[in-house]
Coordinates of N, CA, C and O in Angstrom, one line a residue:
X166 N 14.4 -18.9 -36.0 CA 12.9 -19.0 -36.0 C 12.4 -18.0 -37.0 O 12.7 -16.8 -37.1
X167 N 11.6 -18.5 -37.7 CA 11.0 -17.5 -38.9 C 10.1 -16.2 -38.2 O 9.5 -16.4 -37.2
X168 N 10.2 -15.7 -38.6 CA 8.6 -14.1 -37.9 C 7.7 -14.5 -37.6 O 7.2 -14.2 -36.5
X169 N 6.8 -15.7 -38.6 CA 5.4 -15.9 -38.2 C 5.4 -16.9 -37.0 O 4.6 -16.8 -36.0
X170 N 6.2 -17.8 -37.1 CA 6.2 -18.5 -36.1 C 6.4 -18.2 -34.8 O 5.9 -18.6 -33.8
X171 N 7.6 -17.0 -35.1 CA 7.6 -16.4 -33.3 C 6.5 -15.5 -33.0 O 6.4 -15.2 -31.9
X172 N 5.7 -15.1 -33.8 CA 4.7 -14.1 -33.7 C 3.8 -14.8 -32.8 O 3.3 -14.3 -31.7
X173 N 3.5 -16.2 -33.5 CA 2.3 -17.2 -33.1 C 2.5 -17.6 -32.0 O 1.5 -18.0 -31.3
X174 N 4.0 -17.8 -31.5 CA 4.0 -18.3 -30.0 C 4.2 -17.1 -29.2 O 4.0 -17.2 -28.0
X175 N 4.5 -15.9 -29.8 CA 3.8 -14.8 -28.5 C 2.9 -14.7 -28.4 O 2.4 -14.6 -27.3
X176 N 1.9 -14.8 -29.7 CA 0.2 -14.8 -29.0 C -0.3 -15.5 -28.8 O -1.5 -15.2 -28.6
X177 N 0.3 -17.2 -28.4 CA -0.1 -18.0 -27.7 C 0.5 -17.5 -26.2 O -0.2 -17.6 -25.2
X178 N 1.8 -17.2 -26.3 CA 1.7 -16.5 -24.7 C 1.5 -15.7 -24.2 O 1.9 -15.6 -23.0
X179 N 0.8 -14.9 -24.8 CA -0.1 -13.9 -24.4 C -1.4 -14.1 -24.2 O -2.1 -13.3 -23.6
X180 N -1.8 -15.1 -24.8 CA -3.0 -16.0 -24.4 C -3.3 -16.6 -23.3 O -4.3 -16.6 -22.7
X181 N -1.9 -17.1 -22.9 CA -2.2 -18.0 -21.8 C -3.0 -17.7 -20.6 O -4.0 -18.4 -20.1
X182 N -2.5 -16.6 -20.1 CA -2.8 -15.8 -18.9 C -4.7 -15.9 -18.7 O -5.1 -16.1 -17.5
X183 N -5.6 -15.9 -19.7 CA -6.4 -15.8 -20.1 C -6.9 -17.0 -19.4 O -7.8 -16.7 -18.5
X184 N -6.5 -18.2 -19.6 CA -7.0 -19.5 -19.0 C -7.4 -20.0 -17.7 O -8.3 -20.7 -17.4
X185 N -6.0 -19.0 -16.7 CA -6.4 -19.8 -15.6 C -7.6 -19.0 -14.5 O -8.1 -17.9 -14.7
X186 N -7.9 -19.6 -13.7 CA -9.3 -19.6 -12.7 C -8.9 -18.7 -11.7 O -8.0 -19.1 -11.0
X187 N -9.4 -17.3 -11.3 CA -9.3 -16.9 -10.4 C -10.6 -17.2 -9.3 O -11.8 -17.5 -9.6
X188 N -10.0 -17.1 -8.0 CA -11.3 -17.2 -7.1 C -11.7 -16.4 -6.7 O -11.0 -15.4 -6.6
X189 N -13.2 -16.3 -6.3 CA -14.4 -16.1 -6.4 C -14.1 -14.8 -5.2 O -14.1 -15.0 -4.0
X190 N -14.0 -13.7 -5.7 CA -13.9 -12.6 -4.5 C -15.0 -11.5 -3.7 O -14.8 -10.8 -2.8
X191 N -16.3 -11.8 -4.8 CA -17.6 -11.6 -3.6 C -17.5 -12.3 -2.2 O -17.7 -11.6 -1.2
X192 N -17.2 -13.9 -2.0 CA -17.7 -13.6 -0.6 C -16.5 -14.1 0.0 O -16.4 -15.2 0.5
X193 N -15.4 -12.9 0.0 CA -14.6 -12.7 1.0 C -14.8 -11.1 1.1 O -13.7 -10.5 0.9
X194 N -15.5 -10.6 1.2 CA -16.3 -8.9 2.0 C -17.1 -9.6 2.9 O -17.9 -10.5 2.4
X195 N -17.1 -9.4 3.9 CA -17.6 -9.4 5.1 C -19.2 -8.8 4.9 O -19.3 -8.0 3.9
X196 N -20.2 -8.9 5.4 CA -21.4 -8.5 4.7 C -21.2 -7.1 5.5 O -21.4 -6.2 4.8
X197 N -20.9 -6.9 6.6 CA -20.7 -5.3 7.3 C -20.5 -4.6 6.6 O -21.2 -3.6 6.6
X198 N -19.3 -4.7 5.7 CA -18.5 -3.8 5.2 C -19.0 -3.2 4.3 O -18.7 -2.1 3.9
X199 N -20.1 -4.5 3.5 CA -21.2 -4.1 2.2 C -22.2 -3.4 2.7 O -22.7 -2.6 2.0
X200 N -22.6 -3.4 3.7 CA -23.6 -2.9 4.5 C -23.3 -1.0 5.0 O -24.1 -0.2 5.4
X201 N -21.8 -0.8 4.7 CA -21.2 0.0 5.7 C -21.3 1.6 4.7 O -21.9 1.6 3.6
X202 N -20.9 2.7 5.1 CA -21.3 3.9 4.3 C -20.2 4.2 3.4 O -19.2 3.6 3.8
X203 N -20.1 4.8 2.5 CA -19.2 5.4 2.0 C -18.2 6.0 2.6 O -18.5 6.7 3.6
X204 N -16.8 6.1 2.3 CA -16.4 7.5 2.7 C -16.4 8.8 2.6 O -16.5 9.2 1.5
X205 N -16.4 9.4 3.5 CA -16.7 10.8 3.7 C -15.8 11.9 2.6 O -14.7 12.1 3.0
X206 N -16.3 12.6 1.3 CA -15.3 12.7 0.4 C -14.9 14.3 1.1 O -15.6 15.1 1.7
X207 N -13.7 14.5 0.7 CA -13.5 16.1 1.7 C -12.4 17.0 0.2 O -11.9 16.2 -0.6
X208 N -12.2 18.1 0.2 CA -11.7 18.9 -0.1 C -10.2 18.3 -0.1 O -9.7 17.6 0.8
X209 N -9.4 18.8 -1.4 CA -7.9 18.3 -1.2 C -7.1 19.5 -1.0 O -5.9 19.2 -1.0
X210 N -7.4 20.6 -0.9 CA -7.1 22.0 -0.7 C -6.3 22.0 0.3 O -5.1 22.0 0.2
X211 N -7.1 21.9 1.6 CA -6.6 21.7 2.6 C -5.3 20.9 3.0 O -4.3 21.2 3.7
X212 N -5.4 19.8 2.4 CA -4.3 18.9 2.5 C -3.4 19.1 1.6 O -2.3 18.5 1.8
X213 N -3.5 19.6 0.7 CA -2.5 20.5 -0.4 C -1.5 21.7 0.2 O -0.3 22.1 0.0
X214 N -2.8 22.1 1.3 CA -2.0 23.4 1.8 C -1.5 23.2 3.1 O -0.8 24.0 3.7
X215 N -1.7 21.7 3.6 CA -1.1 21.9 4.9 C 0.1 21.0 4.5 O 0.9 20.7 5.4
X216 N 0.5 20.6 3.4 CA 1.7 19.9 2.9 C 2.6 21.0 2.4 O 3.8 20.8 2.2
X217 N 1.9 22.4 2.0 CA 3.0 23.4 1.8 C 3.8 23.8 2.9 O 5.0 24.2 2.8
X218 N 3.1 23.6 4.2 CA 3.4 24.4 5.0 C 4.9 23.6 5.6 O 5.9 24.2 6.1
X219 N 4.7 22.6 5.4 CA 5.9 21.4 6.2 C 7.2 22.0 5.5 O 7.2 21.8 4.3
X220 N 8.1 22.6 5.9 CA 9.4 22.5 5.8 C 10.2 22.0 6.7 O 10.0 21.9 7.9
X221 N 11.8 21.4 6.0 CA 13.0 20.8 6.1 C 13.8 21.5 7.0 O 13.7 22.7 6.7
X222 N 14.3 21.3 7.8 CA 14.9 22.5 8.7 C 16.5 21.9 9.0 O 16.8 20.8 8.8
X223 N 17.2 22.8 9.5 CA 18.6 21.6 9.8 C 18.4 20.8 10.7 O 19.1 19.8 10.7
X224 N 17.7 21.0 11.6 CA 17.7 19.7 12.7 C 16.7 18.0 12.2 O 16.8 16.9 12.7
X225 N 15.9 18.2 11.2 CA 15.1 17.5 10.2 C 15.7 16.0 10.3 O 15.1 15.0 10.8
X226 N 16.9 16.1 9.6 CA 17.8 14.8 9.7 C 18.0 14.1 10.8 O 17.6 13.0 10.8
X227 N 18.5 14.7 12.0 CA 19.0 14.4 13.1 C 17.6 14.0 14.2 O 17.8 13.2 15.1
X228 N 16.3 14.7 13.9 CA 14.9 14.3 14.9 C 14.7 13.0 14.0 O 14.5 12.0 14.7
X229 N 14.6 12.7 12.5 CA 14.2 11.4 11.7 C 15.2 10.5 12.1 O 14.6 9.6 12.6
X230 N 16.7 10.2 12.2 CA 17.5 9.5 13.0 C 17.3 9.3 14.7 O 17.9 8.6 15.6
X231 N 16.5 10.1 14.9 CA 16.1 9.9 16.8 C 14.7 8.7 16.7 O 14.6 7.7 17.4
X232 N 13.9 9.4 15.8 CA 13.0 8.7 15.7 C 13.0 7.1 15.6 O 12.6 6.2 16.3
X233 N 13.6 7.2 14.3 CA 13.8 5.8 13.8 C 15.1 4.9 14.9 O 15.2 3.7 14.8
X234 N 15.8 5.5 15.8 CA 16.3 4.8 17.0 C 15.7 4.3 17.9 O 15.8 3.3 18.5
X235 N 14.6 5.3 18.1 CA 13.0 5.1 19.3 C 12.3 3.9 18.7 O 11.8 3.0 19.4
X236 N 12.3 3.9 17.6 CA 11.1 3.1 16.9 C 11.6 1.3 16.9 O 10.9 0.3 17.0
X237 N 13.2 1.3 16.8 CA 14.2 0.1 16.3 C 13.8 0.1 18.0 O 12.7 -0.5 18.2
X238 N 14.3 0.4 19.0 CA 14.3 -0.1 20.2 C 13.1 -0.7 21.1 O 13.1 -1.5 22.0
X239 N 12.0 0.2 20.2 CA 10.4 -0.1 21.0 C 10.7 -1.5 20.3 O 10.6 -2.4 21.1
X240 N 10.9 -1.9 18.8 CA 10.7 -3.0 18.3 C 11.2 -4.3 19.0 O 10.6 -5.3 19.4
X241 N 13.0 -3.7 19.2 CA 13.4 -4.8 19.9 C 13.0 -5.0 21.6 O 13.7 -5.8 22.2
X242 N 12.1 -4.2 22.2 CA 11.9 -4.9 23.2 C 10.3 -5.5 23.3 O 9.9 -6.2 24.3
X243 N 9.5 -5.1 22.1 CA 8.1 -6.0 21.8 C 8.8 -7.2 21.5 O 8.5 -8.2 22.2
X244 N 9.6 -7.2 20.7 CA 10.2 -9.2 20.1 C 10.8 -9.3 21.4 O 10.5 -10.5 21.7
X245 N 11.4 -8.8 22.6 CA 12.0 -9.7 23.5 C 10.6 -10.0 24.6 O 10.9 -10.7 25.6
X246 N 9.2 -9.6 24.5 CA 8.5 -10.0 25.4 C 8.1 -11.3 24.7 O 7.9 -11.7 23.6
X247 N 8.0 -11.9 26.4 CA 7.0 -13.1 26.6 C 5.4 -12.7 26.1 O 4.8 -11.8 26.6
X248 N 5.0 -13.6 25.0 CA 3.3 -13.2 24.8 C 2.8 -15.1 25.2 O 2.6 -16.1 24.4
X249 N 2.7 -15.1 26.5 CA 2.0 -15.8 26.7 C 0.9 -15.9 27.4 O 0.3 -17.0 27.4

């Protein structure tokens, strides 16, 4: 294929994208939510500094493996209940 021609069908497919119809995402917001306040903006210091404080310790591994056994078990006995 010569240069100009491949050129012209990438910028036709880079074109394309351009065509199709997205929908209409004003009125899927709930009018509340437009109606609702901002969030409250806060300092990132704090949360900067309370992320220094967290350290890895040897038992670290071993409480995140307990966890995640608690968590797999809560799961499988939510799926074994009746929700009727």
């Amino acid at each position: 294929m010569k240069p100009v021609a491949f050129i012209v069908a990438l910028a036709g497919l880079a074109l394309l994208p351009g065509c199709a119809e997205f929908p209409e995402l004003d009125d899927s917001v709930p009018e509340a939510l437009e109606r609702a306040a901002y969030p409250r903006l806060v300092p990132v210091e704090p949360l900067i500094e309370g992320a220094r404080e967290v350290q890895i310790e040897d038992d670290t591994e071993a409480r995140i493996a307990a966890r995640v056994a608690a968590l797999r078990a809560r799961a499988a006995r939510l799926r074994a209940r009746d929700v009727d």
